[in-house]
CSV table of C-alpha atoms and ligand atoms in Angstrom, one decimal:
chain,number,residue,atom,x,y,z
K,31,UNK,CA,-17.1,-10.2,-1.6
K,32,UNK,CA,-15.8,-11.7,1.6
K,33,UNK,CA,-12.6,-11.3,3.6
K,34,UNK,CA,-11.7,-15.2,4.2
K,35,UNK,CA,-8.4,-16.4,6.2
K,36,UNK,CA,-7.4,-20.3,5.5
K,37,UNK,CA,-4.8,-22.0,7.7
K,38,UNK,CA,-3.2,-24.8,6.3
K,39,UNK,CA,-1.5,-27.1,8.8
K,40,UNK,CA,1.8,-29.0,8.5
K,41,UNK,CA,0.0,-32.3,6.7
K,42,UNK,CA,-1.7,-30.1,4.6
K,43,UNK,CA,1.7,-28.7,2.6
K,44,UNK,CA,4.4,-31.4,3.3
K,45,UNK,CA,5.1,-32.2,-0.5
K,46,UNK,CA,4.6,-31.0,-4.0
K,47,UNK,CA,1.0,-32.4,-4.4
K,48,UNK,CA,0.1,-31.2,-1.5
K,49,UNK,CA,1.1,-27.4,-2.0
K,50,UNK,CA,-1.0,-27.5,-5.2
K,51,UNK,CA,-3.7,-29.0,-4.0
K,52,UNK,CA,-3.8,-25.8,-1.3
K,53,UNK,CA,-2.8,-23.7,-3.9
K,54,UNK,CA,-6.4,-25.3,-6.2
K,55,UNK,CA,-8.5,-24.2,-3.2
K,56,UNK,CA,-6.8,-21.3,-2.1
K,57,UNK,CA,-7.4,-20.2,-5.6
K,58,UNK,CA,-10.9,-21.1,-6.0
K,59,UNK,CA,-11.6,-19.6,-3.1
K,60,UNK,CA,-10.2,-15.9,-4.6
K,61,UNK,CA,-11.7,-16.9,-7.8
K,62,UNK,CA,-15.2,-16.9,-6.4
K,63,UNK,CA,-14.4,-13.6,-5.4
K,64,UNK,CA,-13.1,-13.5,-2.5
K,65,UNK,CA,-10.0,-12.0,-0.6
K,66,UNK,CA,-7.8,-14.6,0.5
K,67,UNK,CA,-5.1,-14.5,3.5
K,68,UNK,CA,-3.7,-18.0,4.2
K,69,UNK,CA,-1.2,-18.8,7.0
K,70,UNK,CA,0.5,-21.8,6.6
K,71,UNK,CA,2.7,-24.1,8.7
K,72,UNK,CA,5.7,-25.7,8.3
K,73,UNK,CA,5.9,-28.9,5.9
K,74,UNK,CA,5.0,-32.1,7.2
K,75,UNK,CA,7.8,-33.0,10.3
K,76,UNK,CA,10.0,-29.8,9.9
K,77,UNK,CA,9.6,-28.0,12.7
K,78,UNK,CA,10.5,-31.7,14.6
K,79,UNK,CA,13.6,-32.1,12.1
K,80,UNK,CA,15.1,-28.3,13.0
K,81,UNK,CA,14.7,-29.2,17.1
K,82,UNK,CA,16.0,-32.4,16.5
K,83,UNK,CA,19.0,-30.6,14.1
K,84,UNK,CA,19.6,-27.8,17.1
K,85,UNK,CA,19.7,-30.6,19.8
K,86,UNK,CA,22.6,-32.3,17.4
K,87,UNK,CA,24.8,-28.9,17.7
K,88,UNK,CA,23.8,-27.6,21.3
K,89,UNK,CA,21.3,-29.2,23.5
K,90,UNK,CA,21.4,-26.2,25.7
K,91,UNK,CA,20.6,-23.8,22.6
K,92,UNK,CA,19.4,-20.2,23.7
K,93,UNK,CA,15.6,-19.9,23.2
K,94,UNK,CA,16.4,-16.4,20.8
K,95,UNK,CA,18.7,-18.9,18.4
K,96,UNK,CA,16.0,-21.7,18.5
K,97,UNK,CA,13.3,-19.3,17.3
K,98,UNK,CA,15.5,-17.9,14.7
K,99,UNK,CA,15.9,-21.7,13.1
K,100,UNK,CA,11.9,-22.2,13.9
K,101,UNK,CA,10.9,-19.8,12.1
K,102,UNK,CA,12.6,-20.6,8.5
K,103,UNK,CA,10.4,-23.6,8.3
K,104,UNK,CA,7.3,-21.5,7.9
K,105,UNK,CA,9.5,-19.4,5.6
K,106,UNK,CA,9.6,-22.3,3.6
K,107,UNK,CA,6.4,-23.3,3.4
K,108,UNK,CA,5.0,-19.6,2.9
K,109,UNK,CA,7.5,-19.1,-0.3
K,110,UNK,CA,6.8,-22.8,-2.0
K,111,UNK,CA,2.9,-22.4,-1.5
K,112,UNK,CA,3.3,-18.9,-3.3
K,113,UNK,CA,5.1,-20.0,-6.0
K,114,UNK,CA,3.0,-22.6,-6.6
K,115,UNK,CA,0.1,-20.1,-6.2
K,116,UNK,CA,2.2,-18.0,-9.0
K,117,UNK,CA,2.5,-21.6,-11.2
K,118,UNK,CA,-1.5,-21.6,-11.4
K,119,UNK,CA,-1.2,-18.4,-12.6
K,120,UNK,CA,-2.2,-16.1,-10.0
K,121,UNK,CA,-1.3,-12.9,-7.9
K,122,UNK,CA,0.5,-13.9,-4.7
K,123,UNK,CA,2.6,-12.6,-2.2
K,124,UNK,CA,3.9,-14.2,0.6
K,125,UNK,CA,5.2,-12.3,3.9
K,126,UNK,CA,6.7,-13.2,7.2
K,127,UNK,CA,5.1,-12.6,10.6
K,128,UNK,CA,7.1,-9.2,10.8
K,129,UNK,CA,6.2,-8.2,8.0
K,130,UNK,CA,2.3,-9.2,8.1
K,131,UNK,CA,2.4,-7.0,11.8
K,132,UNK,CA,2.7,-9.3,14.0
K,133,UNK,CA,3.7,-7.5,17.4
K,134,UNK,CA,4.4,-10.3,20.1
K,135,UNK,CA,6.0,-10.1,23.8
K,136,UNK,CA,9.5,-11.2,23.7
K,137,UNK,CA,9.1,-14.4,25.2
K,138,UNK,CA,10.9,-16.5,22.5
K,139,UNK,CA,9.4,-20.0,22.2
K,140,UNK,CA,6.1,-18.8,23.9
K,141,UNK,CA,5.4,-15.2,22.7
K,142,UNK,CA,2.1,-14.2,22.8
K,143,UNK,CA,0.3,-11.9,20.1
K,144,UNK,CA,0.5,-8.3,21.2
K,145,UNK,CA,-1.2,-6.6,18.6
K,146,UNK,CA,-1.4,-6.9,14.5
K,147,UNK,CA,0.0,-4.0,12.5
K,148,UNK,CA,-1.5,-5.6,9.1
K,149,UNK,CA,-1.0,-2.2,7.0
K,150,UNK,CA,1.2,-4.1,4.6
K,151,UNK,CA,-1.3,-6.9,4.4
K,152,UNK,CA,-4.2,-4.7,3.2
K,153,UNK,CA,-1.7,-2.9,0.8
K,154,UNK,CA,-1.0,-6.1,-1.1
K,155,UNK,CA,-4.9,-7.3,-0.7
K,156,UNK,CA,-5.7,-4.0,-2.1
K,157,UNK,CA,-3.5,-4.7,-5.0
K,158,UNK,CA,-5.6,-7.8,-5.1
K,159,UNK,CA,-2.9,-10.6,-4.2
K,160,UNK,CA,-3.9,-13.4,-2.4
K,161,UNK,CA,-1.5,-13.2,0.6
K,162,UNK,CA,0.5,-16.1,2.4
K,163,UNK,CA,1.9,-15.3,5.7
K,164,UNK,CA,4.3,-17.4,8.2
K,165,UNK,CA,1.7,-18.8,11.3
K,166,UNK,CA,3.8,-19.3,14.3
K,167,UNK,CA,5.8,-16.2,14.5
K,168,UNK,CA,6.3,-13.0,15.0
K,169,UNK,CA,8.0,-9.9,15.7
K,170,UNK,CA,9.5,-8.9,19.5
K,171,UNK,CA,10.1,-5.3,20.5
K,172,UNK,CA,14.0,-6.3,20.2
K,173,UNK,CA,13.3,-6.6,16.6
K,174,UNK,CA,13.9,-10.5,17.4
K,175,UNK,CA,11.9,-13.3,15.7
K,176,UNK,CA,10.0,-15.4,17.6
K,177,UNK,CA,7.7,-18.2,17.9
K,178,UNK,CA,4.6,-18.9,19.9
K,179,UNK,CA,4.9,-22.4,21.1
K,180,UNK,CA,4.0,-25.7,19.5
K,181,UNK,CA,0.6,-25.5,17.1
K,182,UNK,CA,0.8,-21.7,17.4
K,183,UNK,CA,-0.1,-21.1,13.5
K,184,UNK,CA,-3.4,-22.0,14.5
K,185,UNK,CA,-3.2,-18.7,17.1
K,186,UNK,CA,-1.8,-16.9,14.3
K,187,UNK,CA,-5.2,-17.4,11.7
K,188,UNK,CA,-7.5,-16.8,15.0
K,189,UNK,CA,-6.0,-13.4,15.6
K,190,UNK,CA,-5.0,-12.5,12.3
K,191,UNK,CA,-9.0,-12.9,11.1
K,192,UNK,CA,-9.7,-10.9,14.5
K,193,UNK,CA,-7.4,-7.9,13.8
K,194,UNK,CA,-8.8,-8.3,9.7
K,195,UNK,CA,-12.2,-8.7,10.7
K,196,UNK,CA,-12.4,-11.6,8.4
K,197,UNK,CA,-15.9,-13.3,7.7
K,198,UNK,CA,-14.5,-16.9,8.0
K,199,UNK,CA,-11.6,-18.6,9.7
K,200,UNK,CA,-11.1,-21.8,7.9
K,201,UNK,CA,-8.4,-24.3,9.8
K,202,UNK,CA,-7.8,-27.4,7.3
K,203,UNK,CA,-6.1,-29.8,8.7
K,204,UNK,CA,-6.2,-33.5,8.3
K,205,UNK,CA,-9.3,-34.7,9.8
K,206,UNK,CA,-12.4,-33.9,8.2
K,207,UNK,CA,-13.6,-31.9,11.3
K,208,UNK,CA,-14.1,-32.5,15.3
K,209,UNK,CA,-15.6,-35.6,15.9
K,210,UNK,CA,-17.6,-37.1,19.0
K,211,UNK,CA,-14.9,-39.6,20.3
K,212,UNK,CA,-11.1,-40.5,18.7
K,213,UNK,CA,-12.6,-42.2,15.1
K,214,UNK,CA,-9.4,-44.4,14.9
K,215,UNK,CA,-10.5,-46.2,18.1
K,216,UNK,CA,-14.2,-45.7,18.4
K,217,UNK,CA,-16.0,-46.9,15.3
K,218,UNK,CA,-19.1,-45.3,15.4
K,219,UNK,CA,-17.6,-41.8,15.9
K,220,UNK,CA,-19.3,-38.9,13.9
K,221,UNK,CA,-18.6,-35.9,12.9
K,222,UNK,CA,-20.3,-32.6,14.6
K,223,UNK,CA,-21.5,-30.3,12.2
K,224,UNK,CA,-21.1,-27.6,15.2
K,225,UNK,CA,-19.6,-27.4,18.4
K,226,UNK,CA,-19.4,-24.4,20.9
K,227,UNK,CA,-16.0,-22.9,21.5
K,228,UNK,CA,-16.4,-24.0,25.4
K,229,UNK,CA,-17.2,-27.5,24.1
K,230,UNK,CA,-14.1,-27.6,21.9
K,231,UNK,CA,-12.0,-25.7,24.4
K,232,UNK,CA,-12.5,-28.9,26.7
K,233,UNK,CA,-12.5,-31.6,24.0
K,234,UNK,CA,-8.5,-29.8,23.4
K,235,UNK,CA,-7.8,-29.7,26.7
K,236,UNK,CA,-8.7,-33.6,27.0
K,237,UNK,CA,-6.8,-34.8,24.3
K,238,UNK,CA,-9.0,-34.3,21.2
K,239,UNK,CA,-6.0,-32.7,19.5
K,240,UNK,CA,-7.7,-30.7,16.4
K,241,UNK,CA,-7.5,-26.7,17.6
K,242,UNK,CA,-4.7,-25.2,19.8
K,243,UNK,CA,-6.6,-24.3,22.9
K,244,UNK,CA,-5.1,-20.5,22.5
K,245,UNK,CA,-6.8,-20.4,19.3
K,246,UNK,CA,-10.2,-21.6,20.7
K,247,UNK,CA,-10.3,-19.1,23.5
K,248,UNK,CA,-8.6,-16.3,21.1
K,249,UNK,CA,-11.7,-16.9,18.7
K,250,UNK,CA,-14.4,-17.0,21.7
K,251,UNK,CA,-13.0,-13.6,23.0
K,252,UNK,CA,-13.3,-12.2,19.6
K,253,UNK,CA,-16.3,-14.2,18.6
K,254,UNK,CA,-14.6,-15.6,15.7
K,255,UNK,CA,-16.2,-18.3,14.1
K,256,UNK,CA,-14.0,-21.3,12.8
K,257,UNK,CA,-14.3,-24.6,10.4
K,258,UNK,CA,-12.2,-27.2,10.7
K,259,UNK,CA,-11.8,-29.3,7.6
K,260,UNK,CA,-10.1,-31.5,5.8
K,261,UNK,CA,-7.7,-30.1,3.3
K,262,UNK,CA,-7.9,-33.2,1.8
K,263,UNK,CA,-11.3,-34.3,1.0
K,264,UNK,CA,-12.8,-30.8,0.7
K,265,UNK,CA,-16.0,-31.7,3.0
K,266,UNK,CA,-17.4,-29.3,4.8
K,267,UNK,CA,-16.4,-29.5,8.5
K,268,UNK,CA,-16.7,-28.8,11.8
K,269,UNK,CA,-18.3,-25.1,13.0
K,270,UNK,CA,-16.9,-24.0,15.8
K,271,UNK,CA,-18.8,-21.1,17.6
K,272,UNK,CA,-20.4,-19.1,20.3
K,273,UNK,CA,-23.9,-21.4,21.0
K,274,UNK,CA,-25.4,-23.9,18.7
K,275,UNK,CA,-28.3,-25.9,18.2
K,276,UNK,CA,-28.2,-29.0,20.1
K,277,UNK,CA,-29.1,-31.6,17.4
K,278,UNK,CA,-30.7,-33.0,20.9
K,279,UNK,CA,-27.6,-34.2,21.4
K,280,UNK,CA,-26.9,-34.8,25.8
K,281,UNK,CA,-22.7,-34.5,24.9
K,282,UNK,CA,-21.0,-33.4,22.5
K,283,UNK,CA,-17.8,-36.3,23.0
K,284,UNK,CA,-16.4,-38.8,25.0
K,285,UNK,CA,-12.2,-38.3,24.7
K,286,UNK,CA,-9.7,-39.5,27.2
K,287,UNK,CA,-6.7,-38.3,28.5
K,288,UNK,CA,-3.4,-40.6,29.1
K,289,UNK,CA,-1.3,-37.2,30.6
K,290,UNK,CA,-2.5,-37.9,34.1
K,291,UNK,CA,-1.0,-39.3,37.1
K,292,UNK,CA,-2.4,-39.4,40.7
K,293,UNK,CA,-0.9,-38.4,43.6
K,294,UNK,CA,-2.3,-38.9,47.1
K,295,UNK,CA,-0.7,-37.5,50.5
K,296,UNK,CA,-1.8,-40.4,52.9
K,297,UNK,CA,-2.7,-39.0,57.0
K,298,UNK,CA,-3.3,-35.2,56.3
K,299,UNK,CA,-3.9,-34.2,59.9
K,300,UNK,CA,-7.8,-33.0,59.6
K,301,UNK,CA,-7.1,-29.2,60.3
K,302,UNK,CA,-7.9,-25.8,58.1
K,303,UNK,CA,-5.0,-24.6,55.9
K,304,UNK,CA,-3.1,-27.7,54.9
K,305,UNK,CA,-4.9,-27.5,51.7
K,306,UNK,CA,-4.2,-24.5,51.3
K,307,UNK,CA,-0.7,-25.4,52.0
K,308,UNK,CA,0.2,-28.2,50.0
K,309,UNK,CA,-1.6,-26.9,46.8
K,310,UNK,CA,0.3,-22.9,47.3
K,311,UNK,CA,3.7,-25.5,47.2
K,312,UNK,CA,2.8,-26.4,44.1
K,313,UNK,CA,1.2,-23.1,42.1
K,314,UNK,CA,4.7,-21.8,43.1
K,315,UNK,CA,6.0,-24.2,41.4
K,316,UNK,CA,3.7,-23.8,38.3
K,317,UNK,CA,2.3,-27.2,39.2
K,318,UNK,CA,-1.1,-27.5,37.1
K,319,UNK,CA,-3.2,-29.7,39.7
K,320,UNK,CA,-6.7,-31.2,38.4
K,321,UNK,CA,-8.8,-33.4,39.4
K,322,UNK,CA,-8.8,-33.1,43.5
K,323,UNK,CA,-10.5,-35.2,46.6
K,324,UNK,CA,-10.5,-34.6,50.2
K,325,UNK,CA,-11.5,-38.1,51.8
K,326,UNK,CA,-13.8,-37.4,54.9
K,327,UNK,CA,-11.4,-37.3,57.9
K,328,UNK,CA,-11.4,-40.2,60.4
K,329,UNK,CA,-9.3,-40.4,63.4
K,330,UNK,CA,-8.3,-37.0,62.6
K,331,UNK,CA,-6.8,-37.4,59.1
K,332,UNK,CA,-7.9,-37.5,56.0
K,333,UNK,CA,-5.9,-38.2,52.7
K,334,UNK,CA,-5.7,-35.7,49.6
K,335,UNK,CA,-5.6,-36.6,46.6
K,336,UNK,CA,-5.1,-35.3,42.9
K,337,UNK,CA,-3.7,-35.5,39.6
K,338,UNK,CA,-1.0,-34.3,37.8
K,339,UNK,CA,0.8,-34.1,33.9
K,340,UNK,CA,3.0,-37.0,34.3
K,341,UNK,CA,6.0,-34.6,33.3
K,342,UNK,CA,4.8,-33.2,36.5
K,343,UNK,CA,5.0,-36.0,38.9
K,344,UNK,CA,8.4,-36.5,40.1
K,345,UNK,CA,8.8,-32.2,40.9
K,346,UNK,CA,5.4,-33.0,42.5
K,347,UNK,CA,6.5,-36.2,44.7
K,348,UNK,CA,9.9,-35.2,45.2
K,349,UNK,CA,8.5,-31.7,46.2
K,350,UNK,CA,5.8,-33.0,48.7
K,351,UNK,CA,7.9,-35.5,49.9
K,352,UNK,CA,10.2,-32.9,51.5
K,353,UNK,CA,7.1,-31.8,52.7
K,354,UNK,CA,5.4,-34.7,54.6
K,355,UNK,CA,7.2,-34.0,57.8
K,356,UNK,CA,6.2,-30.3,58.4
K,357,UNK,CA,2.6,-30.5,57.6
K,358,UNK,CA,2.8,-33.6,59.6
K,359,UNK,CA,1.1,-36.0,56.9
K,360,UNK,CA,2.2,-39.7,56.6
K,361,UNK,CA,3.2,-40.8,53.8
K,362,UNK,CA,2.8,-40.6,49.6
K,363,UNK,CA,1.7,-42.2,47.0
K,364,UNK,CA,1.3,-41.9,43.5
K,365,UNK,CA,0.0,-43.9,40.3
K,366,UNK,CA,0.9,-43.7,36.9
K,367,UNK,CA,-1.1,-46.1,35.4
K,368,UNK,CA,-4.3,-44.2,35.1
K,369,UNK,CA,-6.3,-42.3,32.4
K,370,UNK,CA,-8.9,-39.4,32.4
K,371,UNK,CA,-11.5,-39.9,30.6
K,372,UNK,CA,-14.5,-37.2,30.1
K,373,UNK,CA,-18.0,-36.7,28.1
K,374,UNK,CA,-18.5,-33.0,27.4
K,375,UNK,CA,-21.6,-31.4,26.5
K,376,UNK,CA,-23.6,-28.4,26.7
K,377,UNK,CA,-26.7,-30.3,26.8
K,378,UNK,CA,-25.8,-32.1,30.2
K,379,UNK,CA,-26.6,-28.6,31.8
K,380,UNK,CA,-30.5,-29.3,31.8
K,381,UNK,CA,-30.7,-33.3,31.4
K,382,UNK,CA,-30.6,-34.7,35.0
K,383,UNK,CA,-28.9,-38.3,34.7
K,384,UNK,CA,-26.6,-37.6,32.6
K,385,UNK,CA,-23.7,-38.3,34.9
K,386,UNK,CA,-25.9,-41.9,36.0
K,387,UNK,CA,-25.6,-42.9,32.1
K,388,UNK,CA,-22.0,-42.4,32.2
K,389,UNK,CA,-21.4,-44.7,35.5
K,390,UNK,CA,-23.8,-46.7,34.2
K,391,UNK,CA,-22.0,-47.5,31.2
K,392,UNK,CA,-18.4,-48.1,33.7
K,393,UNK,CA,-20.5,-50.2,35.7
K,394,UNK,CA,-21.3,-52.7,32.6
K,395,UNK,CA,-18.1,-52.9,31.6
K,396,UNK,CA,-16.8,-53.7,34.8
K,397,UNK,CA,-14.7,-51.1,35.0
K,398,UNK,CA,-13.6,-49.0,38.1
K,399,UNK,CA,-13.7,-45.2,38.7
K,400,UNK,CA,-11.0,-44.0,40.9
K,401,UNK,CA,-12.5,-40.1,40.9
K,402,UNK,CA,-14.6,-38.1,39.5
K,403,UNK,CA,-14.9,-34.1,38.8
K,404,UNK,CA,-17.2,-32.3,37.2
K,405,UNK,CA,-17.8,-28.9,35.8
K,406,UNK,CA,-21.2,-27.4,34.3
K,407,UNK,CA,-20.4,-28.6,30.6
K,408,UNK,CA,-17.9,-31.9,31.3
K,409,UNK,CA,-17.8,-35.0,33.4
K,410,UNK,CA,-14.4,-36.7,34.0
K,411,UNK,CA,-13.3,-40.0,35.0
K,412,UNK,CA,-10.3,-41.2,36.6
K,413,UNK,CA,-9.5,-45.2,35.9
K,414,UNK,CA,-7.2,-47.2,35.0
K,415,UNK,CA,-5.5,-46.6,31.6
K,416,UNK,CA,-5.4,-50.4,30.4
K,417,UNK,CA,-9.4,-49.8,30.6
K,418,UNK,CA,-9.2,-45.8,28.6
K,419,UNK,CA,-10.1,-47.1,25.4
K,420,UNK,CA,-12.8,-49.6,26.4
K,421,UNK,CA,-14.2,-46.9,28.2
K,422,UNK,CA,-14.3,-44.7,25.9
K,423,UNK,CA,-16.0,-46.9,23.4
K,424,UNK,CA,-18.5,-47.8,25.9
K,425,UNK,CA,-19.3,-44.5,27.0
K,426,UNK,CA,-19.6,-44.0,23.6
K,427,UNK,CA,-22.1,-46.5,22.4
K,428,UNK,CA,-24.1,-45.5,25.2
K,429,UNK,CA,-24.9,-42.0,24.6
K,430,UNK,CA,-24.7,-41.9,21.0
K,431,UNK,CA,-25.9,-45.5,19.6
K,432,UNK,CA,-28.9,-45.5,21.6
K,433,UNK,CA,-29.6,-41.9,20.9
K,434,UNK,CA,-31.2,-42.9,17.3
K,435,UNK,CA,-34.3,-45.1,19.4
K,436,UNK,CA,-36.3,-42.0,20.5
U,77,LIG,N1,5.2,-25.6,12.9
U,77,LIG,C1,4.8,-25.3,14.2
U,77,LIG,C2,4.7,-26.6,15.0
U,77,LIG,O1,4.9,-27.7,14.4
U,77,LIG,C3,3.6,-24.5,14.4
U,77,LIG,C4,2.3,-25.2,13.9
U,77,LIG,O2,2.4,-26.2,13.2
U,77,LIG,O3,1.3,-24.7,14.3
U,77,LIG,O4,4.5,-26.6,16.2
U,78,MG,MG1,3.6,-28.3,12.6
């Protein structure tokens, strides 16, 4: 007998059908003999619909009195995917994040997971329910409700299987698992039948929107291993764990990232500390800064430049801006029309060329790079983002098309 936690995402439970067909595999999955936590979402567009009801009444809501509406549309989908669980004829309880133990900090809207009390959970497994609990929420030390930021249910089934030590973490969503590039634009995309959790944790961060990247690095830390899958077609899915066996595969995915912009601070005079300077500005700011270059310095200047979130820009131009004149640098610029686009893979570690392939295929498509940064596992790209998706595909073909001829 196993201990098994299955997450069902928002898609997975937005209507009647839907519920039962969760409630058929949560079931089978108990009926093979198995214990069965589930966390579950809210429906479909719900936790949208309540921000969007809020915004209607007060646009300036208080964070305490948005968590307390956020957190009745898991309540609703825990309760309807019980008693539809209780329709098929089977033990079921459902229970929200306070009562499943869920200790969180009392940031509301962006709580983190403390601890998990789950004494009440094992009570009701004992008693051999299958138990549904509210993902996204918890309790505060205020005895508040609150939520931990968009896509947190996923954060909740990481640490809930930690704190249970569960055997499998299952997150069915509404792709059949993580796939090597976006397979609405890129038709030859397949699906990985493993991926590493620091693979997946930069495939999130780039845009590959499956996992919530607290959930990837929650399960690393506790060596959790996941599956993504489809709730839908019932295939298995994507692995997600510590290290896995290559396939001989060079990267793992090509995915881009349109949440860039780039900034550059033109006539830097060429002397230690300005760097220092003009990045410290931003940090303070909690300005997330990525991809960076220092030009070589001619004349004595040199222009910096880097990238941004584009909700980030205009705090980062108006910001430096002010700033030109002290630090003594000309002028700014910034571009908004560009993409990032990346190949990530643990196999680039030990294949020299790998980054070659990649330019190479930029270079046949005619297409420009504006930057570049690398780490040990990922290779990014700045361009521009009327050429992301050609990119992509091209970079694509490349590495895995031609990966079939030896
Ligand atoms: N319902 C929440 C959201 O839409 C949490 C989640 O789906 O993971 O962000
Ligand atoms: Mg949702």
């Amino acid at each position: 007998m196993a201990l098994i936690v299955q997450k069902f995402g928002g898609s997975s439970v937005a209507d009647k059908d839907r519920l039962f067909n969760v409630a058929d595999i949560v079931t089978r999955t108990y009926e093979a003999g198995n214990k069965v936590i589930v966390v579950v979402s809210a429906q479909g567009d719900t936790t949208d619909d309540l921000i969007a009801k809020a915004k209607e009444i007060n646009e300036d809501a208080s964070k305490r009195e948005m968590d307390m509406l956020l957190t009745a549309g898991e309540q609703m989908s825990a309760a309807l995917l019980a008693m539809a669980i209780e329709k098929l004829g089977y033990p079921v309880i459902s229970l929200l994040g306070w009562q499943a133990g869920f200790i969180t900090s009392s940031a509301y809207g962006s709580a983190r997971i403390k601890r998990i009390e789950p004494d009440r959970i094992r009570k009701e497994l004992d008693k051999k329910n299958i138990v549904v609990v509210t993902g996204f929420q918890g309790i505060n030390r205020y005895d508040d409700m609150t939520t931990l930021g968009r896509g947190g249910s996923d954060t909740s089934a990481v640490a809930l299987a930690a704190a249970m030590h569960a055997d499998l973490c299952q997150i069915y969503t509404d792709v059949e698992g993580v796939f090597t590039a976006d397979p609405r634009k890129v038709k030859n995309a397949r699906k990985l039948s493993e991926i590493s959790y620091d693979e997946m944790l930069e495939l999130a961060s780039l845009g590959a929107q499956v996992l919530n990247n607290r959930s990837v690095e929650m399960a690393k830390k506790y060596g959790i291993e996941l599956e993504v899958l489809s709730s839908l077609t019932r295939k298995p899915g994507t692995i997600v764990k510590e290290a896995v066996k290559m396939e001989e595969m060079l990267i793992s995915g090509v995915a881009k990232d349109e949440d860039v912009a780039r900034v550059s601070i033109i006539g830097v005079p060429d002397r230690p500390g300005l760097a220092f300077k003009i990045f410290s500005k931003l940090a303070a700011k909690n300005i997330n800064v990525d991809i960076i270059l220092q030009s070589v310095g001619r004349n004595g200047t040199k222009d910096i430049s880097f990238t941004v979130s584009r909700a980030n820009l205009k705090t980062t131009v108006d910001l430096l801006s002010d700033y030109l004149e002290q630090i003594g640098a000309n002028s700014i610029v910034y571009d908004e029309n560009v993409a990032k686009v990346s190949i990530v893979g643990a196999g680039m570690e030990s294949h020299p060329g790998t980054a070659a392939k990649m330019f190479e295929a930029l270079y046949d498509a005619n297409i420009n790079i504006q930057m570049i940064a690398t780490s040990e596992i990922k290779i990014s790209v700045l361009i521009d983002r009327k050429d992301a998706d050609r990119a992509v595909s091209m970079i694509h073909e490349r590495f895995f098309d031609e990966m079939e001829q030896h």
